[in-house]
Amino acid sequence: MRHLLNPLDLTVEETYDLIKVAEDIRENPDKYCEVAKRKILATCFYEPSTRTRLSFESAMIRLGGQVLGFSEATSSSASKGESVSDTVSVVGCYSDIIAMRHPKEGAALVASMKSAVPIINAGDGGHQHPTQTLTDLLTIHTYKKKLDNLTIGVCGDLKFGRTVHSLITALVRYPGVKFILVSPEELRIPESIREDVLQKNNIPFEEVETLEDVMPKMDILYMTRVQRERFFNEEDYIRLKDRYILDMDKMKYASDDMIVMHPLPRVNEISVEVDSDPRAVYFKQAQNGVYIRMALIMMLLGLKA
Amino acid sequence: MINISGLKDGYVIDHIKAGRCMDIYRALDLDKCTGEVAIIKNAKSGKQGKKDIIKIEGLLDINLDLLGFIDDNITVNVIKDEKIIEKKPLTLPTRISNVAKCKNPRCITCVEQELEQIFFLADIEKKVYRCLYCEEALEKGQ
């Protein structure tokens, strides 16, 4: 039995296979609409996350399966002091696979140690969110037809942005990848990613503070939100939150085939006027999240179309 | 110079960084040892300037993984009939349990305290250990 706790739990080949299945699901949804018939997905969400939970539920329903679960800790036995291990041991009796989100880092690993059914980490605090990374890889593959030899710009909060760290860690496995890291000094990429991931793998990267200058070089621009909850000081948040706002003026610097991605939700780091630009793919990215989760559920349950 | 008698059978844990002998005493549960235990602090050392030494009477089980985790520069000499018969090599263990606590307040071990505290060797050159659950680096002396 396999779990998915970290994007690197999947080899490059397995990731590619998942992407191919997800792309086939997108093209031929009817072929997959009963693949998970009589299977049950439990969504154990100890903290609210509308979009990830709904994306998992949509994925299971589109596979013909059914869904049960809870969407916040107060509506589960956790509020009575039950451990994660005990909860998954019980929920595993009611379901065939569990998608779990928990505010504490490592909670999904703890769940996987006791669970009788596959565990999918749907986010464990600021640690890992592998299905977001898979969603990002599918989106890149959809628009670029490859995952290698790309220049990826990431912009915004690179210090606390979990999705950025996971994406970089996953992409360094592909040859010819380069990064342009755009952030204010205070929100630069952590040393652990710079040294242990980028430098260790001899990945070319540059760190800059101005977006416009480097946009022409990018194949992909991955925007992130500056998250209020990461700051202890409201003044710092206010000072930094609007540092990068992508609007149509800035989009003029981008090549015609650059794509703009964002894990969503956005606040105001991408102006609404950009939404209608064909290079803005962030809503398609959210749609891809359903397809890749469908492919993942199939893989972990050993289901075939 | 203080004279401490030689050992017939036992261990000499040598080249302990000066000031850390009590950490090792506690880590190895030597307070429960019924034989003689000598703790020598600030002994002169050619290499280190000063070092600590622990001499233990009796051939009890020594947790070498734990010693390697604390400091892999330590040497462990096995004494039999007053002679060194073996020098136990210390290496950094790839995984170690319940000898340190993760300090990351966002780690699951902070709320579920019955969980085993497990750390794995993430970088052998930099001697970095990380929490198995949250991957936070363990700080020295933690």
PDB file of C-alpha atoms in Angstrom, chain A residues 88-304:
ATOM      1  CA  VAL A  88      -7.401   7.405  10.742  1.00  0.00           C
ATOM      2  CA  SER A  89      -7.637   3.898  12.192  1.00  0.00           C
ATOM      3  CA  VAL A  90     -11.377   4.424  12.600  1.00  0.00           C
ATOM      4  CA  VAL A  91     -11.968   6.368   9.386  1.00  0.00           C
ATOM      5  CA  GLY A  92     -10.066   3.642   7.514  1.00  0.00           C
ATOM      6  CA  CYS A  93     -12.856   1.254   8.546  1.00  0.00           C
ATOM      7  CA  TYR A  94     -15.386   3.467   6.764  1.00  0.00           C
ATOM      8  CA  SER A  95     -13.447   4.342   3.627  1.00  0.00           C
ATOM      9  CA  ASP A  96     -10.975   3.063   1.028  1.00  0.00           C
ATOM     10  CA  ILE A  97      -8.683   6.103   0.886  1.00  0.00           C
ATOM     11  CA  ILE A  98      -8.177   9.210   3.029  1.00  0.00           C
ATOM     12  CA  ALA A  99      -7.235  12.752   2.019  1.00  0.00           C
ATOM     13  CA  MET A 100      -6.071  14.582   5.119  1.00  0.00           C
ATOM     14  CA  ARG A 101      -5.341  18.212   5.880  1.00  0.00           C
ATOM     15  CA  HIS A 102      -3.951  19.121   9.267  1.00  0.00           C
ATOM     16  CA  PRO A 103      -2.438  22.330  10.635  1.00  0.00           C
ATOM     17  CA  LYS A 104       0.505  20.499  12.189  1.00  0.00           C
ATOM     18  CA  GLU A 105       3.537  19.508  10.146  1.00  0.00           C
ATOM     19  CA  GLY A 106       4.070  15.761   9.859  1.00  0.00           C
ATOM     20  CA  ALA A 107       0.457  14.875  10.713  1.00  0.00           C
ATOM     21  CA  ALA A 108       0.009  13.002   7.426  1.00  0.00           C
ATOM     22  CA  LEU A 109       3.111  10.932   8.120  1.00  0.00           C
ATOM     23  CA  VAL A 110       1.739  10.012  11.542  1.00  0.00           C
ATOM     24  CA  ALA A 111      -1.537   9.024   9.871  1.00  0.00           C
ATOM     25  CA  SER A 112       0.269   6.879   7.296  1.00  0.00           C
ATOM     26  CA  MET A 113       2.095   4.934  10.009  1.00  0.00           C
ATOM     27  CA  LYS A 114      -1.153   3.483  11.358  1.00  0.00           C
ATOM     28  CA  SER A 115      -3.578   3.671   8.481  1.00  0.00           C
ATOM     29  CA  ALA A 116      -4.955   0.568   6.823  1.00  0.00           C
ATOM     30  CA  VAL A 117      -5.864   2.597   3.724  1.00  0.00           C
ATOM     31  CA  PRO A 118      -3.792   4.970   1.546  1.00  0.00           C
ATOM     32  CA  ILE A 119      -3.272   8.468   2.939  1.00  0.00           C
ATOM     33  CA  ILE A 120      -3.003  11.506   0.692  1.00  0.00           C
ATOM     34  CA  ASN A 121      -1.450  14.528   2.351  1.00  0.00           C
ATOM     35  CA  ALA A 122      -3.752  17.406   1.453  1.00  0.00           C
ATOM     36  CA  GLY A 123      -1.491  19.863   3.287  1.00  0.00           C
ATOM     37  CA  ASP A 124       0.240  19.582   6.649  1.00  0.00           C
ATOM     38  CA  GLY A 125       0.809  23.077   7.979  1.00  0.00           C
ATOM     39  CA  GLY A 126       3.595  24.884   6.149  1.00  0.00           C
ATOM     40  CA  HIS A 127       5.297  21.593   5.322  1.00  0.00           C
ATOM     41  CA  GLN A 128       4.045  19.739   2.228  1.00  0.00           C
ATOM     42  CA  HIS A 129       1.119  19.964  -0.152  1.00  0.00           C
ATOM     43  CA  PRO A 130       1.976  17.375  -2.808  1.00  0.00           C
ATOM     44  CA  THR A 131      -1.255  17.468  -4.783  1.00  0.00           C
ATOM     45  CA  GLN A 132      -0.753  21.215  -5.361  1.00  0.00           C
ATOM     46  CA  THR A 133       2.686  20.446  -6.762  1.00  0.00           C
ATOM     47  CA  LEU A 134       1.251  17.724  -9.007  1.00  0.00           C
ATOM     48  CA  THR A 135      -1.398  20.187 -10.150  1.00  0.00           C
ATOM     49  CA  ASP A 136       1.346  22.679 -11.020  1.00  0.00           C
ATOM     50  CA  LEU A 137       3.350  20.065 -12.919  1.00  0.00           C
ATOM     51  CA  LEU A 138       0.280  18.995 -14.902  1.00  0.00           C
ATOM     52  CA  THR A 139      -0.441  22.625 -15.769  1.00  0.00           C
ATOM     53  CA  ILE A 140       3.125  23.239 -16.911  1.00  0.00           C
ATOM     54  CA  HIS A 141       3.059  20.050 -18.975  1.00  0.00           C
ATOM     55  CA  THR A 142      -0.299  20.971 -20.497  1.00  0.00           C
ATOM     56  CA  TYR A 143       0.916  24.330 -21.775  1.00  0.00           C
ATOM     57  CA  LYS A 144       4.605  23.634 -22.420  1.00  0.00           C
ATOM     58  CA  LYS A 145       4.389  19.949 -23.415  1.00  0.00           C
ATOM     59  CA  LYS A 146       7.451  19.280 -21.281  1.00  0.00           C
ATOM     60  CA  LEU A 147       8.857  19.751 -17.799  1.00  0.00           C
ATOM     61  CA  ASP A 148      12.509  20.152 -18.771  1.00  0.00           C
ATOM     62  CA  ASN A 149      14.460  23.055 -20.273  1.00  0.00           C
ATOM     63  CA  LEU A 150      12.193  25.721 -18.864  1.00  0.00           C
ATOM     64  CA  THR A 151      12.872  29.034 -17.165  1.00  0.00           C
ATOM     65  CA  ILE A 152      10.493  29.447 -14.278  1.00  0.00           C
ATOM     66  CA  GLY A 153      10.005  32.769 -12.551  1.00  0.00           C
ATOM     67  CA  VAL A 154       8.543  32.677  -9.063  1.00  0.00           C
ATOM     68  CA  CYS A 155       7.408  35.925  -7.570  1.00  0.00           C
ATOM     69  CA  GLY A 156       6.168  37.164  -4.215  1.00  0.00           C
ATOM     70  CA  ASP A 157       6.525  35.454  -0.875  1.00  0.00           C
ATOM     71  CA  LEU A 158       9.312  32.974  -1.484  1.00  0.00           C
ATOM     72  CA  LYS A 159      10.169  32.699   2.193  1.00  0.00           C
ATOM     73  CA  PHE A 160       6.952  31.244   3.577  1.00  0.00           C
ATOM     74  CA  GLY A 161       5.373  30.040   0.327  1.00  0.00           C
ATOM     75  CA  ARG A 162       5.061  26.283   0.751  1.00  0.00           C
ATOM     76  CA  THR A 163       3.874  25.758  -2.834  1.00  0.00           C
ATOM     77  CA  VAL A 164       6.977  27.465  -4.205  1.00  0.00           C
ATOM     78  CA  HIS A 165       9.344  25.341  -2.127  1.00  0.00           C
ATOM     79  CA  SER A 166       7.617  22.126  -3.190  1.00  0.00           C
ATOM     80  CA  LEU A 167       7.490  23.157  -6.835  1.00  0.00           C
ATOM     81  CA  ILE A 168      11.190  24.026  -6.945  1.00  0.00           C
ATOM     82  CA  THR A 169      12.072  20.768  -5.182  1.00  0.00           C
ATOM     83  CA  ALA A 170      10.033  18.791  -7.698  1.00  0.00           C
ATOM     84  CA  LEU A 171      11.287  20.650 -10.792  1.00  0.00           C
ATOM     85  CA  VAL A 172      15.020  20.357 -10.080  1.00  0.00           C
ATOM     86  CA  ARG A 173      14.696  16.698 -11.092  1.00  0.00           C
ATOM     87  CA  TYR A 174      14.224  17.752 -14.730  1.00  0.00           C
ATOM     88  CA  PRO A 175      17.234  18.736 -16.879  1.00  0.00           C
ATOM     89  CA  GLY A 176      17.774  22.262 -18.144  1.00  0.00           C
ATOM     90  CA  VAL A 177      15.486  23.950 -15.630  1.00  0.00           C
ATOM     91  CA  LYS A 178      16.381  27.491 -14.512  1.00  0.00           C
ATOM     92  CA  PHE A 179      14.771  29.699 -11.882  1.00  0.00           C
ATOM     93  CA  ILE A 180      14.337  33.436 -11.525  1.00  0.00           C
ATOM     94  CA  LEU A 181      13.398  34.235  -7.942  1.00  0.00           C
ATOM     95  CA  VAL A 182      11.643  37.580  -7.581  1.00  0.00           C
ATOM     96  CA  SER A 183      10.984  38.815  -4.060  1.00  0.00           C
ATOM     97  CA  PRO A 184      11.704  41.625  -1.648  1.00  0.00           C
ATOM     98  CA  GLU A 185      14.781  41.135   0.512  1.00  0.00           C
ATOM     99  CA  GLU A 186      12.635  40.124   3.514  1.00  0.00           C
ATOM    100  CA  LEU A 187      10.819  37.361   1.633  1.00  0.00           C
ATOM    101  CA  ARG A 188      13.731  35.729  -0.200  1.00  0.00           C
ATOM    102  CA  ILE A 189      13.880  31.974  -0.624  1.00  0.00           C
ATOM    103  CA  PRO A 190      15.080  30.204   2.555  1.00  0.00           C
ATOM    104  CA  GLU A 191      18.657  29.030   2.752  1.00  0.00           C
ATOM    105  CA  SER A 192      17.523  25.416   2.955  1.00  0.00           C
ATOM    106  CA  ILE A 193      16.063  25.654  -0.573  1.00  0.00           C
ATOM    107  CA  ARG A 194      18.870  27.830  -1.972  1.00  0.00           C
ATOM    108  CA  GLU A 195      21.672  25.595  -0.701  1.00  0.00           C
ATOM    109  CA  ASP A 196      20.204  22.129  -0.261  1.00  0.00           C
ATOM    110  CA  VAL A 197      18.027  22.109  -3.372  1.00  0.00           C
ATOM    111  CA  LEU A 198      19.234  24.643  -5.958  1.00  0.00           C
ATOM    112  CA  GLN A 199      22.981  24.782  -5.346  1.00  0.00           C
ATOM    113  CA  LYS A 200      23.268  21.104  -4.455  1.00  0.00           C
ATOM    114  CA  ASN A 201      21.705  20.166  -7.812  1.00  0.00           C
ATOM    115  CA  ASN A 202      23.717  22.793  -9.751  1.00  0.00           C
ATOM    116  CA  ILE A 203      20.535  24.523 -10.891  1.00  0.00           C
ATOM    117  CA  PRO A 204      21.086  27.984 -12.413  1.00  0.00           C
ATOM    118  CA  PHE A 205      19.075  30.661 -10.612  1.00  0.00           C
ATOM    119  CA  GLU A 206      19.053  34.387 -10.049  1.00  0.00           C
ATOM    120  CA  GLU A 207      17.502  36.393  -7.250  1.00  0.00           C
ATOM    121  CA  VAL A 208      16.118  39.809  -8.135  1.00  0.00           C
ATOM    122  CA  GLU A 209      13.733  42.373  -6.693  1.00  0.00           C
ATOM    123  CA  THR A 210      12.219  43.828  -9.866  1.00  0.00           C
ATOM    124  CA  LEU A 211       9.791  41.791 -11.908  1.00  0.00           C
ATOM    125  CA  GLU A 212       9.679  43.742 -15.179  1.00  0.00           C
ATOM    126  CA  ASP A 213      13.400  43.338 -15.983  1.00  0.00           C
ATOM    127  CA  VAL A 214      13.340  39.567 -15.890  1.00  0.00           C
ATOM    128  CA  MET A 215       9.916  38.821 -17.341  1.00  0.00           C
ATOM    129  CA  PRO A 216      11.101  38.528 -20.971  1.00  0.00           C
ATOM    130  CA  LYS A 217      13.291  35.565 -20.006  1.00  0.00           C
ATOM    131  CA  MET A 218      10.514  33.529 -18.382  1.00  0.00           C
ATOM    132  CA  ASP A 219       8.571  30.603 -19.835  1.00  0.00           C
ATOM    133  CA  ILE A 220       6.414  30.521 -16.717  1.00  0.00           C
ATOM    134  CA  LEU A 221       5.603  33.157 -14.117  1.00  0.00           C
ATOM    135  CA  TYR A 222       4.378  31.628 -10.863  1.00  0.00           C
ATOM    136  CA  MET A 223       2.831  34.324  -8.695  1.00  0.00           C
ATOM    137  CA  THR A 224       2.221  33.849  -4.967  1.00  0.00           C
ATOM    138  CA  ARG A 225       0.238  35.642  -2.321  1.00  0.00           C
ATOM    139  CA  VAL A 226       1.884  37.370   0.618  1.00  0.00           C
ATOM    140  CA  GLN A 227       0.093  35.634   3.482  1.00  0.00           C
ATOM    141  CA  ARG A 228      -1.033  37.847   6.322  1.00  0.00           C
ATOM    142  CA  GLU A 229      -0.984  34.944   8.816  1.00  0.00           C
ATOM    143  CA  ARG A 230       2.785  34.519   8.371  1.00  0.00           C
ATOM    144  CA  PHE A 231       3.598  37.933   9.765  1.00  0.00           C
ATOM    145  CA  PHE A 232       3.920  38.826  13.425  1.00  0.00           C
ATOM    146  CA  ASN A 233       3.923  42.487  12.564  1.00  0.00           C
ATOM    147  CA  GLU A 234       0.965  43.993  10.660  1.00  0.00           C
ATOM    148  CA  GLU A 235       3.117  46.896   9.442  1.00  0.00           C
ATOM    149  CA  ASP A 236       5.519  44.517   7.682  1.00  0.00           C
ATOM    150  CA  TYR A 237       2.603  42.767   6.017  1.00  0.00           C
ATOM    151  CA  ILE A 238       1.086  46.026   4.790  1.00  0.00           C
ATOM    152  CA  ARG A 239       4.459  47.223   3.523  1.00  0.00           C
ATOM    153  CA  LEU A 240       5.122  44.039   1.556  1.00  0.00           C
ATOM    154  CA  LYS A 241       1.713  42.816   0.418  1.00  0.00           C
ATOM    155  CA  ASP A 242       1.386  45.034  -2.641  1.00  0.00           C
ATOM    156  CA  ARG A 243       5.017  44.923  -3.672  1.00  0.00           C
ATOM    157  CA  TYR A 244       4.259  42.950  -6.830  1.00  0.00           C
ATOM    158  CA  ILE A 245       1.008  43.465  -8.635  1.00  0.00           C
ATOM    159  CA  LEU A 246       0.870  41.841 -12.025  1.00  0.00           C
ATOM    160  CA  ASP A 247      -1.183  43.996 -14.389  1.00  0.00           C
ATOM    161  CA  MET A 248      -1.429  44.408 -18.138  1.00  0.00           C
ATOM    162  CA  ASP A 249       1.346  47.009 -18.132  1.00  0.00           C
ATOM    163  CA  LYS A 250       3.739  44.441 -16.718  1.00  0.00           C
ATOM    164  CA  MET A 251       2.397  41.683 -18.977  1.00  0.00           C
ATOM    165  CA  LYS A 252       3.754  43.697 -21.933  1.00  0.00           C
ATOM    166  CA  TYR A 253       7.231  42.590 -20.888  1.00  0.00           C
ATOM    167  CA  ALA A 254       6.318  38.901 -21.107  1.00  0.00           C
ATOM    168  CA  SER A 255       6.772  36.747 -24.182  1.00  0.00           C
ATOM    169  CA  ASP A 256       3.683  35.688 -26.123  1.00  0.00           C
ATOM    170  CA  ASP A 257       3.890  32.137 -24.847  1.00  0.00           C
ATOM    171  CA  MET A 258       4.742  32.805 -21.217  1.00  0.00           C
ATOM    172  CA  ILE A 259       2.085  31.430 -18.873  1.00  0.00           C
ATOM    173  CA  VAL A 260       0.995  32.964 -15.561  1.00  0.00           C
ATOM    174  CA  MET A 261       0.255  30.506 -12.764  1.00  0.00           C
ATOM    175  CA  HIS A 262      -0.972  31.025  -9.208  1.00  0.00           C
ATOM    176  CA  PRO A 263      -1.981  28.436  -6.585  1.00  0.00           C
ATOM    177  CA  LEU A 264      -4.949  30.645  -5.598  1.00  0.00           C
ATOM    178  CA  PRO A 265      -6.540  32.222  -3.700  1.00  0.00           C
ATOM    179  CA  ARG A 266      -5.179  35.520  -4.919  1.00  0.00           C
ATOM    180  CA  VAL A 267      -5.686  38.766  -3.103  1.00  0.00           C
ATOM    181  CA  ASN A 268      -4.502  41.550  -5.340  1.00  0.00           C
ATOM    182  CA  GLU A 269      -1.139  40.341  -6.610  1.00  0.00           C
ATOM    183  CA  ILE A 270      -2.719  39.682 -10.013  1.00  0.00           C
ATOM    184  CA  SER A 271      -4.957  42.396 -11.332  1.00  0.00           C
ATOM    185  CA  VAL A 272      -8.370  41.153 -12.506  1.00  0.00           C
ATOM    186  CA  GLU A 273      -7.676  42.633 -15.962  1.00  0.00           C
ATOM    187  CA  VAL A 274      -5.029  39.919 -16.490  1.00  0.00           C
ATOM    188  CA  ASP A 275      -7.671  37.173 -16.187  1.00  0.00           C
ATOM    189  CA  SER A 276      -8.785  37.605 -19.784  1.00  0.00           C
ATOM    190  CA  ASP A 277      -5.239  37.394 -21.159  1.00  0.00           C
ATOM    191  CA  PRO A 278      -4.778  33.964 -22.786  1.00  0.00           C
ATOM    192  CA  ARG A 279      -1.497  33.614 -20.927  1.00  0.00           C
ATOM    193  CA  ALA A 280      -3.311  33.633 -17.570  1.00  0.00           C
ATOM    194  CA  VAL A 281      -3.871  29.952 -16.795  1.00  0.00           C
ATOM    195  CA  TYR A 282      -4.542  29.985 -13.036  1.00  0.00           C
ATOM    196  CA  PHE A 283      -8.187  29.023 -13.261  1.00  0.00           C
ATOM    197  CA  LYS A 284      -7.316  26.204 -15.660  1.00  0.00           C
ATOM    198  CA  GLN A 285      -4.690  25.239 -13.090  1.00  0.00           C
ATOM    199  CA  ALA A 286      -7.453  24.821 -10.491  1.00  0.00           C
ATOM    200  CA  GLN A 287      -9.360  22.657 -12.968  1.00  0.00           C
ATOM    201  CA  ASN A 288      -6.231  20.552 -13.495  1.00  0.00           C
ATOM    202  CA  GLY A 289      -6.186  19.970  -9.745  1.00  0.00           C
ATOM    203  CA  VAL A 290      -9.278  17.802 -10.130  1.00  0.00           C
ATOM    204  CA  TYR A 291      -7.811  15.731 -12.988  1.00  0.00           C
ATOM    205  CA  ILE A 292      -4.519  15.058 -11.250  1.00  0.00           C
ATOM    206  CA  ARG A 293      -6.325  14.088  -8.033  1.00  0.00           C
ATOM    207  CA  MET A 294      -8.483  11.696 -10.057  1.00  0.00           C
ATOM    208  CA  ALA A 295      -5.339  10.132 -11.511  1.00  0.00           C
ATOM    209  CA  LEU A 296      -3.752   9.948  -8.069  1.00  0.00           C
ATOM    210  CA  ILE A 297      -6.765   8.289  -6.427  1.00  0.00           C
ATOM    211  CA  MET A 298      -6.740   5.720  -9.242  1.00  0.00           C
ATOM    212  CA  MET A 299      -3.048   5.067  -8.781  1.00  0.00           C
ATOM    213  CA  LEU A 300      -3.219   4.646  -5.003  1.00  0.00           C
ATOM    214  CA  LEU A 301      -6.284   2.392  -5.229  1.00  0.00           C
ATOM    215  CA  GLY A 302      -4.831   0.402  -8.135  1.00  0.00           C
ATOM    216  CA  LEU A 303      -7.774   1.281 -10.396  1.00  0.00           C
ATOM    217  CA  LYS A 304      -7.688   1.242 -14.178  1.00  0.00           C
TER     218      LYS A 304
END
